[in-house]
Amino acid sequence: MRTIAVVQAKGGVGKSTISVHLATGLASLGRASLLVDLDPACASSRHLSVRPAPAKPDLWAVLAGRAEPHEALLEVPGVEHLGVLAAPPEVTVSTGVGWGPFRLRVALASLKRRDVCWVVVDTAPGGSRATQRALSAADEALVIVEPGWLGESMIDEQLRQIDQVRISFNPSLRVLGVVPNRVPATADGMESVARLHERYGELILPAVRESGRIAAAAAAGAPVTRCDPDSDGARDVSVLVGAILDRLHEGQDDDPPQRRWRSCQRMFQTSQKPHPAANRKQIIAKPG
Ligand SMILES: Nc1ncnc2c1ncn2[C@@H]1O[C@H](COP(=O)(O)OP(=O)(O)OP(=O)(O)O)[C@@H](O)[C@H]1O
Ligand SMILES: [Mg+2]
């Protein structure tokens, strides 16, 4: 089982949108997959038309240790092999208050025994304690960035949070990549992606363009790959999921953990040169 936490402290950059398309893309491969919605707005659950079931325990009950994760799994209309764990919007799981640092990790471990293969955790903005805990439970961190000076300037901060979690709680956490999302089809948009490549190199994953079809799919409560499979938006998210899958499967013969660990510690020593994490090969773990 591999767990991917989708993170970015800046709000509205597309964490929920990318989480939904990654989770549905992975589920379409036919292996049991799970989307954990830690976003207080329940944006990813809504995007998939998943509604809380009053008769069932919710994510909050699972994190508080009052229910087993499999009891709280919600089905996704029209999507096979995918379950959702979510809490009603009024329950603030997103703050991380009331559930211990390793509750999510323990909960996910029980699903591993039930043959869940992929877990995608959608996190709330703000870099909260809950995001830190999602990273503590994850194998991979996927950072979303919106082009523009503010979004780009927040990447280092986000990588630093991941680094801190790696050092304090989760030595095998790796950065899966950075996804430029909502990239305008303009010269500015292209320049922004070029800047990201220059600074973060191989960390940058295929960009998802600003697409009215993606926004419309969210409003319609389904992935764009189902609502509008021939659109540019559907193409972009499919290319992205393919690239992420490649990364999840690479690194079989890569660096031993000690070398990886040392290279992680060298991160963030300079801000002007290309970011040290730009050479992803140095921080790729053997798949678990
Ligand atoms: N590539 C895209 N093209 C067009 N609209 C997009 C795209 N990605 C996301 N959106 C839209 O942008 C809005 C914010 O996206 P989303 O909710 O995924 O961001 P978020 O980072 O999860 O936000 P929050 O930080 O509030 O949780 C939504 O209305 C979504 O439909
Ligand atoms: Mg969100």
CSV table of N, CA, C and O in Angstrom, one decimal, residues 206-210 214 231-241:
chain,number,residue,atom,x,y,z
A,206,PRO,N,4.1,16.9,-14.9
A,206,PRO,CA,3.4,17.6,-16.0
A,206,PRO,C,2.3,18.6,-15.5
A,206,PRO,O,1.6,18.3,-14.5
A,207,ALA,N,2.2,19.7,-16.1
A,207,ALA,CA,1.3,20.8,-15.7
A,207,ALA,C,-0.1,20.5,-16.1
A,207,ALA,O,-0.4,19.9,-17.1
A,208,VAL,N,-1.0,21.0,-15.3
A,208,VAL,CA,-2.5,20.9,-15.6
A,208,VAL,C,-2.9,22.4,-15.9
A,208,VAL,O,-2.7,23.3,-15.1
A,209,ARG,N,-3.4,22.6,-17.1
A,209,ARG,CA,-3.8,23.9,-17.5
A,209,ARG,C,-5.1,24.4,-16.8
A,209,ARG,O,-5.9,23.6,-16.4
A,210,GLU,N,-5.3,25.7,-16.8
A,210,GLU,CA,-6.5,26.2,-16.3
A,210,GLU,C,-7.6,25.8,-17.3
A,210,GLU,O,-7.4,25.9,-18.5
A,214,ILE,N,-12.6,21.4,-16.2
A,214,ILE,CA,-12.3,20.9,-14.8
A,214,ILE,C,-13.2,21.5,-13.8
A,214,ILE,O,-13.7,20.8,-12.9
A,231,SER,N,-11.8,16.4,-23.4
A,231,SER,CA,-11.4,17.8,-23.2
A,231,SER,C,-9.9,17.9,-22.9
A,231,SER,O,-9.2,16.9,-22.5
A,232,ASP,N,-9.3,19.1,-23.0
A,232,ASP,CA,-7.9,19.3,-22.6
A,232,ASP,C,-7.7,19.0,-21.2
A,232,ASP,O,-6.6,18.5,-20.8
A,233,GLY,N,-8.7,19.4,-20.4
A,233,GLY,CA,-8.6,19.2,-18.9
A,233,GLY,C,-8.4,17.7,-18.6
A,233,GLY,O,-7.6,17.3,-17.8
A,234,ALA,N,-9.2,16.8,-19.3
A,234,ALA,CA,-9.2,15.4,-19.0
A,234,ALA,C,-7.8,14.9,-19.5
A,234,ALA,O,-7.2,14.0,-18.8
A,235,ARG,N,-7.3,15.4,-20.6
A,235,ARG,CA,-6.0,15.0,-21.1
A,235,ARG,C,-4.9,15.3,-20.1
A,235,ARG,O,-4.1,14.5,-19.8
A,236,ASP,N,-4.9,16.6,-19.6
A,236,ASP,CA,-3.9,17.0,-18.7
A,236,ASP,C,-3.9,16.1,-17.5
A,236,ASP,O,-2.8,15.7,-17.0
A,237,VAL,N,-5.0,15.9,-16.9
A,237,VAL,CA,-5.0,15.1,-15.6
A,237,VAL,C,-4.6,13.7,-15.9
A,237,VAL,O,-3.9,13.0,-15.1
A,238,SER,N,-4.9,13.1,-17.1
A,238,SER,CA,-4.5,11.8,-17.4
A,238,SER,C,-3.0,11.7,-17.6
A,238,SER,O,-2.4,10.7,-17.1
A,239,VAL,N,-2.4,12.6,-18.3
A,239,VAL,CA,-1.0,12.7,-18.4
A,239,VAL,C,-0.3,12.8,-17.1
A,239,VAL,O,0.7,12.1,-16.8
A,240,LEU,N,-0.9,13.6,-16.2
A,240,LEU,CA,-0.3,13.8,-14.9
A,240,LEU,C,-0.4,12.4,-14.1
A,240,LEU,O,0.6,12.0,-13.5
A,241,VAL,N,-1.5,11.8,-14.1
A,241,VAL,CA,-1.6,10.5,-13.3
A,241,VAL,C,-0.6,9.5,-13.9
A,241,VAL,O,0.0,8.7,-13.1
